[in-house]
Amino acid sequence: MNTPKNNFLVLTVLFLLAMTTSVFAQDAPKPKASPAQTATGKVGAANISIAYSSPSVKGRKVWGELVPYGKAWRAGANEATTFTTDKDIMVQGKALKAGKYSVFMVPTEGQWQIIFNSQTGQWGTNREGANFDPANNVLAVNVTPKKSAQMNESLKYAITGKGFSLMWENLEVPVAIK
């Protein structure tokens, strides 16, 4: 029977259901702006992994603006990027012992400096810029970036049999490993 009391109860139940759905929908986790990623692979006998957070271009000019030239950069977003190798390797012809390192990069329009630092687990930046103590630098090498084969909206790392590359926007930064 359709009475005012029944109509009120039906409307109240519908209202409560709508409010509950709305509240739960707001609690759904939003995707991170720079999600955590890991690149893994083998170079010779060494198992290598690079853990990083992957920012997106989002219409911004990356090199020279978002990532300034001449200043150390965390090589990703959020926490400092980490590089792990289970064997001693040669990076750009220089020795790097097996272990876990933070990776920082100093980009320029020409050569880039790639820095392996023994401090890990820190947030990638602080008020002064990249968050690392240069006294903990284990290895620094220079590499030459090149135009990438395709536009990469999100930063990514790839490990190949010859080393690794950072790829973002229209740039690829190859690092040779033996």
JSON list of C-alpha atoms in Angstrom, two decimals, residues 23-123:
[
{"chain": "A", "resi": 23, "resn": "VAL", "atom": "CA", "xyz": [31.18, 8.53, 0.97]},
{"chain": "A", "resi": 24, "resn": "PHE", "atom": "CA", "xyz": [32.78, 5.25, -0.12]},
{"chain": "A", "resi": 25, "resn": "ALA", "atom": "CA", "xyz": [33.49, 6.60, -3.61]},
{"chain": "A", "resi": 26, "resn": "GLN", "atom": "CA", "xyz": [35.47, 9.48, -2.06]},
{"chain": "A", "resi": 27, "resn": "ASP", "atom": "CA", "xyz": [37.62, 7.03, -0.09]},
{"chain": "A", "resi": 28, "resn": "ALA", "atom": "CA", "xyz": [38.80, 5.19, -3.21]},
{"chain": "A", "resi": 29, "resn": "PRO", "atom": "CA", "xyz": [42.57, 5.65, -3.57]},
{"chain": "A", "resi": 30, "resn": "LYS", "atom": "CA", "xyz": [43.61, 7.99, -6.35]},
{"chain": "A", "resi": 31, "resn": "PRO", "atom": "CA", "xyz": [46.40, 6.86, -8.65]},
{"chain": "A", "resi": 32, "resn": "LYS", "atom": "CA", "xyz": [49.77, 8.38, -7.76]},
{"chain": "A", "resi": 33, "resn": "ALA", "atom": "CA", "xyz": [50.94, 11.21, -9.98]},
{"chain": "A", "resi": 34, "resn": "SER", "atom": "CA", "xyz": [54.35, 9.49, -10.22]},
{"chain": "A", "resi": 35, "resn": "PRO", "atom": "CA", "xyz": [53.80, 5.76, -9.62]},
{"chain": "A", "resi": 36, "resn": "ALA", "atom": "CA", "xyz": [56.58, 3.50, -8.38]},
{"chain": "A", "resi": 37, "resn": "GLN", "atom": "CA", "xyz": [58.18, 1.36, -11.08]},
{"chain": "A", "resi": 38, "resn": "THR", "atom": "CA", "xyz": [61.00, -1.18, -11.25]},
{"chain": "A", "resi": 39, "resn": "ALA", "atom": "CA", "xyz": [63.13, -2.12, -14.25]},
{"chain": "A", "resi": 40, "resn": "THR", "atom": "CA", "xyz": [64.98, -5.43, -14.03]},
{"chain": "A", "resi": 41, "resn": "GLY", "atom": "CA", "xyz": [67.33, -7.26, -16.32]},
{"chain": "A", "resi": 42, "resn": "LYS", "atom": "CA", "xyz": [70.70, -8.91, -16.83]},
{"chain": "A", "resi": 43, "resn": "VAL", "atom": "CA", "xyz": [73.91, -7.41, -18.11]},
{"chain": "A", "resi": 44, "resn": "GLY", "atom": "CA", "xyz": [76.43, -10.21, -18.49]},
{"chain": "A", "resi": 45, "resn": "ALA", "atom": "CA", "xyz": [76.21, -12.26, -15.28]},
{"chain": "A", "resi": 46, "resn": "ALA", "atom": "CA", "xyz": [74.87, -9.34, -13.21]},
{"chain": "A", "resi": 47, "resn": "ASN", "atom": "CA", "xyz": [71.22, -9.06, -12.20]},
{"chain": "A", "resi": 48, "resn": "ILE", "atom": "CA", "xyz": [70.34, -5.38, -12.18]},
{"chain": "A", "resi": 49, "resn": "SER", "atom": "CA", "xyz": [67.26, -3.55, -10.93]},
{"chain": "A", "resi": 50, "resn": "ILE", "atom": "CA", "xyz": [66.36, 0.12, -10.94]},
{"chain": "A", "resi": 51, "resn": "ALA", "atom": "CA", "xyz": [63.56, 1.29, -8.62]},
{"chain": "A", "resi": 52, "resn": "TYR", "atom": "CA", "xyz": [62.13, 4.71, -9.39]},
{"chain": "A", "resi": 53, "resn": "SER", "atom": "CA", "xyz": [58.99, 6.82, -9.44]},
{"chain": "A", "resi": 54, "resn": "SER", "atom": "CA", "xyz": [57.76, 7.68, -12.92]},
{"chain": "A", "resi": 55, "resn": "PRO", "atom": "CA", "xyz": [56.58, 11.27, -13.48]},
{"chain": "A", "resi": 56, "resn": "SER", "atom": "CA", "xyz": [54.75, 12.31, -16.65]},
{"chain": "A", "resi": 57, "resn": "VAL", "atom": "CA", "xyz": [55.44, 15.17, -19.04]},
{"chain": "A", "resi": 58, "resn": "LYS", "atom": "CA", "xyz": [51.87, 16.56, -18.82]},
{"chain": "A", "resi": 59, "resn": "GLY", "atom": "CA", "xyz": [52.59, 19.22, -21.44]},
{"chain": "A", "resi": 60, "resn": "ARG", "atom": "CA", "xyz": [55.59, 20.61, -19.58]},
{"chain": "A", "resi": 61, "resn": "LYS", "atom": "CA", "xyz": [59.07, 21.30, -20.95]},
{"chain": "A", "resi": 62, "resn": "VAL", "atom": "CA", "xyz": [61.16, 18.75, -19.06]},
{"chain": "A", "resi": 63, "resn": "TRP", "atom": "CA", "xyz": [64.84, 19.27, -19.88]},
{"chain": "A", "resi": 64, "resn": "GLY", "atom": "CA", "xyz": [66.23, 22.63, -18.84]},
{"chain": "A", "resi": 65, "resn": "GLU", "atom": "CA", "xyz": [63.02, 23.68, -17.05]},
{"chain": "A", "resi": 66, "resn": "LEU", "atom": "CA", "xyz": [61.22, 21.03, -14.96]},
{"chain": "A", "resi": 67, "resn": "VAL", "atom": "CA", "xyz": [64.61, 19.32, -14.62]},
{"chain": "A", "resi": 68, "resn": "PRO", "atom": "CA", "xyz": [67.13, 22.19, -14.63]},
{"chain": "A", "resi": 69, "resn": "TYR", "atom": "CA", "xyz": [70.45, 21.91, -16.42]},
{"chain": "A", "resi": 70, "resn": "GLY", "atom": "CA", "xyz": [73.59, 21.88, -14.32]},
{"chain": "A", "resi": 71, "resn": "LYS", "atom": "CA", "xyz": [71.92, 20.72, -11.07]},
{"chain": "A", "resi": 72, "resn": "ALA", "atom": "CA", "xyz": [71.84, 17.24, -9.56]},
{"chain": "A", "resi": 73, "resn": "TRP", "atom": "CA", "xyz": [68.46, 15.53, -10.04]},
{"chain": "A", "resi": 74, "resn": "ARG", "atom": "CA", "xyz": [67.03, 12.44, -8.31]},
{"chain": "A", "resi": 75, "resn": "ALA", "atom": "CA", "xyz": [66.59, 10.65, -11.67]},
{"chain": "A", "resi": 76, "resn": "GLY", "atom": "CA", "xyz": [62.85, 10.19, -11.16]},
{"chain": "A", "resi": 77, "resn": "ALA", "atom": "CA", "xyz": [60.28, 11.50, -8.69]},
{"chain": "A", "resi": 78, "resn": "ASN", "atom": "CA", "xyz": [59.57, 11.11, -4.97]},
{"chain": "A", "resi": 79, "resn": "GLU", "atom": "CA", "xyz": [62.26, 8.95, -3.27]},
{"chain": "A", "resi": 80, "resn": "ALA", "atom": "CA", "xyz": [65.75, 8.83, -4.75]},
{"chain": "A", "resi": 81, "resn": "THR", "atom": "CA", "xyz": [66.06, 6.33, -7.60]},
{"chain": "A", "resi": 82, "resn": "THR", "atom": "CA", "xyz": [67.96, 3.18, -6.58]},
{"chain": "A", "resi": 83, "resn": "PHE", "atom": "CA", "xyz": [70.24, 0.96, -8.65]},
{"chain": "A", "resi": 84, "resn": "THR", "atom": "CA", "xyz": [71.06, -2.57, -7.44]},
{"chain": "A", "resi": 85, "resn": "THR", "atom": "CA", "xyz": [73.56, -5.05, -8.89]},
{"chain": "A", "resi": 86, "resn": "ASP", "atom": "CA", "xyz": [74.37, -8.47, -7.47]},
{"chain": "A", "resi": 87, "resn": "LYS", "atom": "CA", "xyz": [77.81, -8.60, -9.19]},
{"chain": "A", "resi": 88, "resn": "ASP", "atom": "CA", "xyz": [80.71, -6.20, -9.61]},
{"chain": "A", "resi": 89, "resn": "ILE", "atom": "CA", "xyz": [80.30, -4.39, -12.93]},
{"chain": "A", "resi": 90, "resn": "MET", "atom": "CA", "xyz": [82.00, -1.80, -15.14]},
{"chain": "A", "resi": 91, "resn": "VAL", "atom": "CA", "xyz": [79.93, 1.35, -15.74]},
{"chain": "A", "resi": 92, "resn": "GLN", "atom": "CA", "xyz": [81.20, 3.41, -18.67]},
{"chain": "A", "resi": 93, "resn": "GLY", "atom": "CA", "xyz": [84.54, 1.61, -18.16]},
{"chain": "A", "resi": 94, "resn": "LYS", "atom": "CA", "xyz": [84.75, 2.31, -14.40]},
{"chain": "A", "resi": 95, "resn": "ALA", "atom": "CA", "xyz": [84.37, -0.28, -11.62]},
{"chain": "A", "resi": 96, "resn": "LEU", "atom": "CA", "xyz": [81.24, -0.42, -9.44]},
{"chain": "A", "resi": 97, "resn": "LYS", "atom": "CA", "xyz": [81.05, -3.03, -6.65]},
{"chain": "A", "resi": 98, "resn": "ALA", "atom": "CA", "xyz": [77.96, -5.20, -6.18]},
{"chain": "A", "resi": 99, "resn": "GLY", "atom": "CA", "xyz": [75.44, -3.39, -3.96]},
{"chain": "A", "resi": 100, "resn": "LYS", "atom": "CA", "xyz": [72.56, -0.95, -3.78]},
{"chain": "A", "resi": 101, "resn": "TYR", "atom": "CA", "xyz": [73.06, 2.72, -4.65]},
{"chain": "A", "resi": 102, "resn": "SER", "atom": "CA", "xyz": [71.04, 5.89, -5.08]},
{"chain": "A", "resi": 103, "resn": "VAL", "atom": "CA", "xyz": [71.36, 7.30, -8.58]},
{"chain": "A", "resi": 104, "resn": "PHE", "atom": "CA", "xyz": [71.48, 11.01, -9.27]},
{"chain": "A", "resi": 105, "resn": "MET", "atom": "CA", "xyz": [72.04, 12.72, -12.59]},
{"chain": "A", "resi": 106, "resn": "VAL", "atom": "CA", "xyz": [73.35, 16.13, -13.55]},
{"chain": "A", "resi": 107, "resn": "PRO", "atom": "CA", "xyz": [71.88, 16.94, -16.97]},
{"chain": "A", "resi": 108, "resn": "THR", "atom": "CA", "xyz": [73.30, 19.47, -19.40]},
{"chain": "A", "resi": 109, "resn": "GLU", "atom": "CA", "xyz": [72.55, 20.12, -23.05]},
{"chain": "A", "resi": 110, "resn": "GLY", "atom": "CA", "xyz": [75.65, 18.03, -23.88]},
{"chain": "A", "resi": 111, "resn": "GLN", "atom": "CA", "xyz": [77.04, 15.41, -21.52]},
{"chain": "A", "resi": 112, "resn": "TRP", "atom": "CA", "xyz": [75.32, 14.18, -18.38]},
{"chain": "A", "resi": 113, "resn": "GLN", "atom": "CA", "xyz": [76.97, 13.07, -15.17]},
{"chain": "A", "resi": 114, "resn": "ILE", "atom": "CA", "xyz": [75.55, 9.87, -13.62]},
{"chain": "A", "resi": 115, "resn": "ILE", "atom": "CA", "xyz": [76.29, 9.59, -9.88]},
{"chain": "A", "resi": 116, "resn": "PHE", "atom": "CA", "xyz": [76.09, 6.38, -7.82]},
{"chain": "A", "resi": 117, "resn": "ASN", "atom": "CA", "xyz": [75.82, 7.22, -4.11]},
{"chain": "A", "resi": 118, "resn": "SER", "atom": "CA", "xyz": [76.02, 4.73, -1.21]},
{"chain": "A", "resi": 119, "resn": "GLN", "atom": "CA", "xyz": [73.22, 6.43, 0.79]},
{"chain": "A", "resi": 120, "resn": "THR", "atom": "CA", "xyz": [69.80, 4.91, -0.03]},
{"chain": "A", "resi": 121, "resn": "GLY", "atom": "CA", "xyz": [66.24, 5.25, 1.22]},
{"chain": "A", "resi": 122, "resn": "GLN", "atom": "CA", "xyz": [66.13, 9.04, 1.36]},
{"chain": "A", "resi": 123, "resn": "TRP", "atom": "CA", "xyz": [63.55, 11.34, -0.19]}
]
